[in-house]
C-alpha positions as protocol buffer text, in pm:
chain_id: "A"
residue {
  index: 1
  type: UNK
  ca { x: -1200 y: 1166 z: -973 }
}
residue {
  index: 2
  type: UNK
  ca { x: -1429 y: 1298 z: -1247 }
}
residue {
  index: 3
  type: UNK
  ca { x: -1195 y: 1586 z: -1339 }
}
residue {
  index: 4
  type: UNK
  ca { x: -898 y: 1349 z: -1379 }
}
residue {
  index: 5
  type: UNK
  ca { x: -1092 y: 1132 z: -1624 }
}
residue {
  index: 6
  type: UNK
  ca { x: -1227 y: 1419 z: -1832 }
}
residue {
  index: 7
  type: UNK
  ca { x: -922 y: 1453 z: -2062 }
}
residue {
  index: 8
  type: UNK
  ca { x: -929 y: 1079 z: -2128 }
}
residue {
  index: 9
  type: UNK
  ca { x: -1302 y: 1090 z: -2203 }
}
residue {
  index: 10
  type: UNK
  ca { x: -1257 y: 1388 z: -2434 }
}
residue {
  index: 11
  type: UNK
  ca { x: -975 y: 1213 z: -2616 }
}
residue {
  index: 12
  type: UNK
  ca { x: -1187 y: 902 z: -2668 }
}
residue {
  index: 13
  type: UNK
  ca { x: -1482 y: 1114 z: -2776 }
}
residue {
  index: 14
  type: UNK
  ca { x: -1267 y: 1242 z: -3063 }
}
residue {
  index: 15
  type: UNK
  ca { x: -1126 y: 901 z: -3160 }
}
residue {
  index: 16
  type: UNK
  ca { x: -1436 y: 694 z: -3076 }
}
residue {
  index: 17
  type: UNK
  ca { x: -1602 y: 709 z: -3419 }
}
residue {
  index: 18
  type: UNK
  ca { x: -1284 y: 584 z: -3590 }
}
residue {
  index: 19
  type: UNK
  ca { x: -1242 y: 310 z: -3329 }
}
residue {
  index: 20
  type: UNK
  ca { x: -1602 y: 199 z: -3383 }
}
residue {
  index: 21
  type: UNK
  ca { x: -1563 y: 208 z: -3764 }
}
residue {
  index: 22
  type: UNK
  ca { x: -1249 y: -3 z: -3754 }
}
residue {
  index: 23
  type: UNK
  ca { x: -1403 y: -245 z: -3501 }
}
residue {
  index: 24
  type: UNK
  ca { x: -1711 y: -304 z: -3715 }
}
residue {
  index: 25
  type: UNK
  ca { x: -1481 y: -341 z: -4016 }
}
residue {
  index: 26
  type: UNK
  ca { x: -1279 y: -610 z: -3840 }
}
residue {
  index: 27
  type: UNK
  ca { x: -1597 y: -801 z: -3752 }
}
residue {
  index: 28
  type: UNK
  ca { x: -1713 y: -785 z: -4114 }
}
residue {
  index: 29
  type: UNK
  ca { x: -1373 y: -893 z: -4246 }
}
residue {
  index: 30
  type: UNK
  ca { x: -1359 y: -1181 z: -4000 }
}
residue {
  index: 31
  type: UNK
  ca { x: -1705 y: -1320 z: -4071 }
}
residue {
  index: 32
  type: UNK
  ca { x: -1673 y: -1251 z: -4443 }
}
residue {
  index: 33
  type: UNK
  ca { x: -1334 y: -1423 z: -4463 }
}
residue {
  index: 34
  type: UNK
  ca { x: -1474 y: -1733 z: -4290 }
}
residue {
  index: 35
  type: UNK
  ca { x: -1730 y: -1770 z: -4568 }
}
residue {
  index: 36
  type: UNK
  ca { x: -1450 y: -1824 z: -4821 }
}
residue {
  index: 37
  type: UNK
  ca { x: -1390 y: -2162 z: -4655 }
}
residue {
  index: 38
  type: UNK
  ca { x: -1688 y: -2401 z: -4671 }
}
residue {
  index: 39
  type: UNK
  ca { x: -1779 y: -2527 z: -4327 }
}
residue {
  index: 40
  type: UNK
  ca { x: -1589 y: -2254 z: -4140 }
}
residue {
  index: 41
  type: UNK
  ca { x: -1882 y: -2017 z: -4083 }
}
residue {
  index: 42
  type: UNK
  ca { x: -2158 y: -2107 z: -3839 }
}
residue {
  index: 43
  type: UNK
  ca { x: -2395 y: -1890 z: -4044 }
}
residue {
  index: 44
  type: UNK
  ca { x: -2319 y: -2045 z: -4379 }
}
residue {
  index: 45
  type: UNK
  ca { x: -2633 y: -2259 z: -4421 }
}
residue {
  index: 46
  type: UNK
  ca { x: -2874 y: -1989 z: -4311 }
}
residue {
  index: 47
  type: UNK
  ca { x: -2689 y: -1731 z: -4524 }
}
residue {
  index: 48
  type: UNK
  ca { x: -2724 y: -1946 z: -4837 }
}
residue {
  index: 49
  type: UNK
  ca { x: -3095 y: -2002 z: -4763 }
}
residue {
  index: 50
  type: UNK
  ca { x: -3149 y: -1629 z: -4710 }
}
residue {
  index: 51
  type: UNK
  ca { x: -2977 y: -1533 z: -5037 }
}
residue {
  index: 52
  type: UNK
  ca { x: -3179 y: -1796 z: -5222 }
}
residue {
  index: 53
  type: UNK
  ca { x: -3503 y: -1656 z: -5077 }
}
residue {
  index: 54
  type: UNK
  ca { x: -3411 y: -1292 z: -5131 }
}
residue {
  index: 55
  type: UNK
  ca { x: -3306 y: -1348 z: -5493 }
}
residue {
  index: 56
  type: UNK
  ca { x: -3591 y: -1590 z: -5568 }
}
residue {
  index: 57
  type: UNK
  ca { x: -3331 y: -1856 z: -5645 }
}
residue {
  index: 58
  type: UNK
  ca { x: -3162 y: -1653 z: -5920 }
}
residue {
  index: 59
  type: UNK
  ca { x: -2819 y: -1694 z: -5760 }
}
residue {
  index: 60
  type: UNK
  ca { x: -2707 y: -2059 z: -5756 }
}
residue {
  index: 61
  type: UNK
  ca { x: -2635 y: -2202 z: -5410 }
}
residue {
  index: 62
  type: UNK
  ca { x: -2270 y: -2261 z: -5501 }
}
residue {
  index: 63
  type: UNK
  ca { x: -2226 y: -1892 z: -5577 }
}
residue {
  index: 64
  type: UNK
  ca { x: -2410 y: -1751 z: -5273 }
}
residue {
  index: 65
  type: UNK
  ca { x: -2137 y: -1810 z: -5018 }
}
residue {
  index: 66
  type: UNK
  ca { x: -1844 y: -1677 z: -5225 }
}
residue {
  index: 67
  type: UNK
  ca { x: -2047 y: -1366 z: -5315 }
}
residue {
  index: 68
  type: UNK
  ca { x: -2140 y: -1306 z: -4952 }
}
residue {
  index: 69
  type: UNK
  ca { x: -1779 y: -1362 z: -4850 }
}
residue {
  index: 70
  type: UNK
  ca { x: -1663 y: -1107 z: -5106 }
}
residue {
  index: 71
  type: UNK
  ca { x: -1930 y: -853 z: -5011 }
}
residue {
  index: 72
  type: UNK
  ca { x: -1873 y: -879 z: -4635 }
}
residue {
  index: 73
  type: UNK
  ca { x: -1495 y: -872 z: -4670 }
}
residue {
  index: 74
  type: UNK
  ca { x: -1508 y: -571 z: -4904 }
}
residue {
  index: 75
  type: UNK
  ca { x: -1739 y: -383 z: -4665 }
}
residue {
  index: 76
  type: UNK
  ca { x: -1505 y: -468 z: -4380 }
}
residue {
  index: 77
  type: UNK
  ca { x: -1193 y: -354 z: -4563 }
}
residue {
  index: 78
  type: UNK
  ca { x: -1358 y: -25 z: -4657 }
}
residue {
  index: 79
  type: UNK
  ca { x: -1462 y: 34 z: -4296 }
}
residue {
  index: 80
  type: UNK
  ca { x: -1115 y: -51 z: -4165 }
}
residue {
  index: 81
  type: UNK
  ca { x: -938 y: 176 z: -4414 }
}
residue {
  index: 82
  type: UNK
  ca { x: -1202 y: 448 z: -4434 }
}
residue {
  index: 83
  type: UNK
  ca { x: -1181 y: 435 z: -4815 }
}
residue {
  index: 84
  type: UNK
  ca { x: -1496 y: 428 z: -5031 }
}
residue {
  index: 85
  type: UNK
  ca { x: -1683 y: 466 z: -4703 }
}
residue {
  index: 86
  type: UNK
  ca { x: -2014 y: 591 z: -4842 }
}
residue {
  index: 87
  type: UNK
  ca { x: -2030 y: 308 z: -5095 }
}
residue {
  index: 88
  type: UNK
  ca { x: -1940 y: 59 z: -4821 }
}
residue {
  index: 89
  type: UNK
  ca { x: -2205 y: 202 z: -4589 }
}
residue {
  index: 90
  type: UNK
  ca { x: -2469 y: 176 z: -4863 }
}
residue {
  index: 91
  type: UNK
  ca { x: -2368 y: -188 z: -4916 }
}
residue {
  index: 92
  type: UNK
  ca { x: -2364 y: -239 z: -4538 }
}
residue {
  index: 93
  type: UNK
  ca { x: -2722 y: -115 z: -4498 }
}
residue {
  index: 94
  type: UNK
  ca { x: -2844 y: -321 z: -4796 }
}
residue {
  index: 95
  type: UNK
  ca { x: -2674 y: -624 z: -4645 }
}
residue {
  index: 96
  type: UNK
  ca { x: -2833 y: -554 z: -4305 }
}
residue {
  index: 97
  type: UNK
  ca { x: -3175 y: -524 z: -4470 }
}
residue {
  index: 98
  type: UNK
  ca { x: -3129 y: -870 z: -4618 }
}
residue {
  index: 99
  type: UNK
  ca { x: -3007 y: -1008 z: -4288 }
}
residue {
  index: 100
  type: UNK
  ca { x: -3308 y: -875 z: -4097 }
}
residue {
  index: 101
  type: UNK
  ca { x: -3552 y: -980 z: -4370 }
}
residue {
  index: 102
  type: UNK
  ca { x: -3440 y: -1338 z: -4310 }
}
residue {
  index: 103
  type: UNK
  ca { x: -3613 y: -1320 z: -3970 }
}
residue {
  index: 104
  type: UNK
  ca { x: -3942 y: -1315 z: -4163 }
}
residue {
  index: 105
  type: UNK
  ca { x: -3858 y: -1511 z: -4479 }
}
residue {
  index: 106
  type: UNK
  ca { x: -3695 y: -1794 z: -4285 }
}
residue {
  index: 107
  type: UNK
  ca { x: -3919 y: -1774 z: -3979 }
}
residue {
  index: 108
  type: UNK
  ca { x: -3916 y: -2152 z: -3937 }
}
residue {
  index: 109
  type: UNK
  ca { x: -3537 y: -2145 z: -3898 }
}
residue {
  index: 110
  type: UNK
  ca { x: -3527 y: -1828 z: -3687 }
}
residue {
  index: 111
  type: UNK
  ca { x: -3798 y: -1884 z: -3426 }
}
residue {
  index: 112
  type: UNK
  ca { x: -3910 y: -2169 z: -3207 }
}
residue {
  index: 113
  type: UNK
  ca { x: -4266 y: -2277 z: -3280 }
}
residue {
  index: 114
  type: UNK
  ca { x: -4396 y: -2171 z: -2940 }
}
residue {
  index: 115
  type: UNK
  ca { x: -4344 y: -1798 z: -2961 }
}
residue {
  index: 116
  type: UNK
  ca { x: -4094 y: -1521 z: -3009 }
}
residue {
  index: 117
  type: UNK
  ca { x: -3805 y: -1725 z: -2877 }
}
residue {
  index: 118
  type: UNK
  ca { x: -3527 y: -1717 z: -3134 }
}
residue {
  index: 119
  type: UNK
  ca { x: -3337 y: -2025 z: -3239 }
}
residue {
  index: 120
  type: UNK
  ca { x: -2958 y: -2012 z: -3238 }
}
residue {
  index: 121
  type: UNK
  ca { x: -2973 y: -1890 z: -3599 }
}
residue {
  index: 122
  type: UNK
  ca { x: -3226 y: -1626 z: -3499 }
}
residue {
  index: 123
  type: UNK
  ca { x: -3001 y: -1509 z: -3219 }
}
residue {
  index: 124
  type: UNK
  ca { x: -2714 y: -1488 z: -3467 }
}
residue {
  index: 125
  type: UNK
  ca { x: -2925 y: -1254 z: -3681 }
}
residue {
  index: 126
  type: UNK
  ca { x: -3072 y: -1049 z: -3394 }
}
residue {
  index: 127
  type: UNK
  ca { x: -2727 y: -957 z: -3259 }
}
residue {
  index: 128
  type: UNK
  ca { x: -2680 y: -761 z: -3581 }
}
residue {
  index: 129
  type: UNK
  ca { x: -2899 y: -490 z: -3427 }
}
residue {
  index: 130
  type: UNK
  ca { x: -2582 y: -372 z: -3253 }
}
residue {
  index: 131
  type: UNK
  ca { x: -2389 y: -366 z: -3583 }
}
residue {
  index: 132
  type: UNK
  ca { x: -2676 y: -177 z: -3745 }
}
residue {
  index: 133
  type: UNK
  ca { x: -2672 y: 85 z: -3468 }
}
residue {
  index: 134
  type: UNK
  ca { x: -2295 y: 115 z: -3504 }
}
residue {
  index: 135
  type: UNK
  ca { x: -2340 y: 159 z: -3880 }
}
residue {
  index: 136
  type: UNK
  ca { x: -2588 y: 441 z: -3821 }
}
residue {
  index: 137
  type: UNK
  ca { x: -2337 y: 617 z: -3596 }
}
residue {
  index: 138
  type: UNK
  ca { x: -2054 y: 567 z: -3846 }
}
residue {
  index: 139
  type: UNK
  ca { x: -2271 y: 703 z: -4128 }
}
residue {
  index: 140
  type: UNK
  ca { x: -2381 y: 1004 z: -3920 }
}
residue {
  index: 141
  type: UNK
  ca { x: -2019 y: 1077 z: -3829 }
}
residue {
  index: 142
  type: UNK
  ca { x: -1914 y: 1056 z: -4195 }
}
residue {
  index: 143
  type: UNK
  ca { x: -2198 y: 1283 z: -4309 }
}
residue {
  index: 144
  type: UNK
  ca { x: -2115 y: 1551 z: -4050 }
}
residue {
  index: 145
  type: UNK
  ca { x: -1747 y: 1577 z: -4147 }
}
């Protein structure tokens, strides 16, 4: 059985990085695109709060969501197409740093008062660990080409 699956596994091993890059790009496009429509994104309120905290209120609330929508969609499109990939990955990792920083800056929104049990918003942020790991793999693949 193993020997029959080996060619399939080897084929996916070659195409896997591109599949992962495009998949992460689709996720970014999807969630970014939702932010263009007020009320469509489940993360919209926490995203606006996080940007306000991270920028010390320098970006007006009304501008936070469109800017995030543009950033996430642009990152996604670059990942999907493979164009401007290094710039997109730099933006991706900066974005992820902001996302994870919100776990500390917005602790009251991210964690229940009785311990390290995340709220729904906290869970939404924590799942980005998988996207971060995928981004590391995509970046390593790009750097070794």
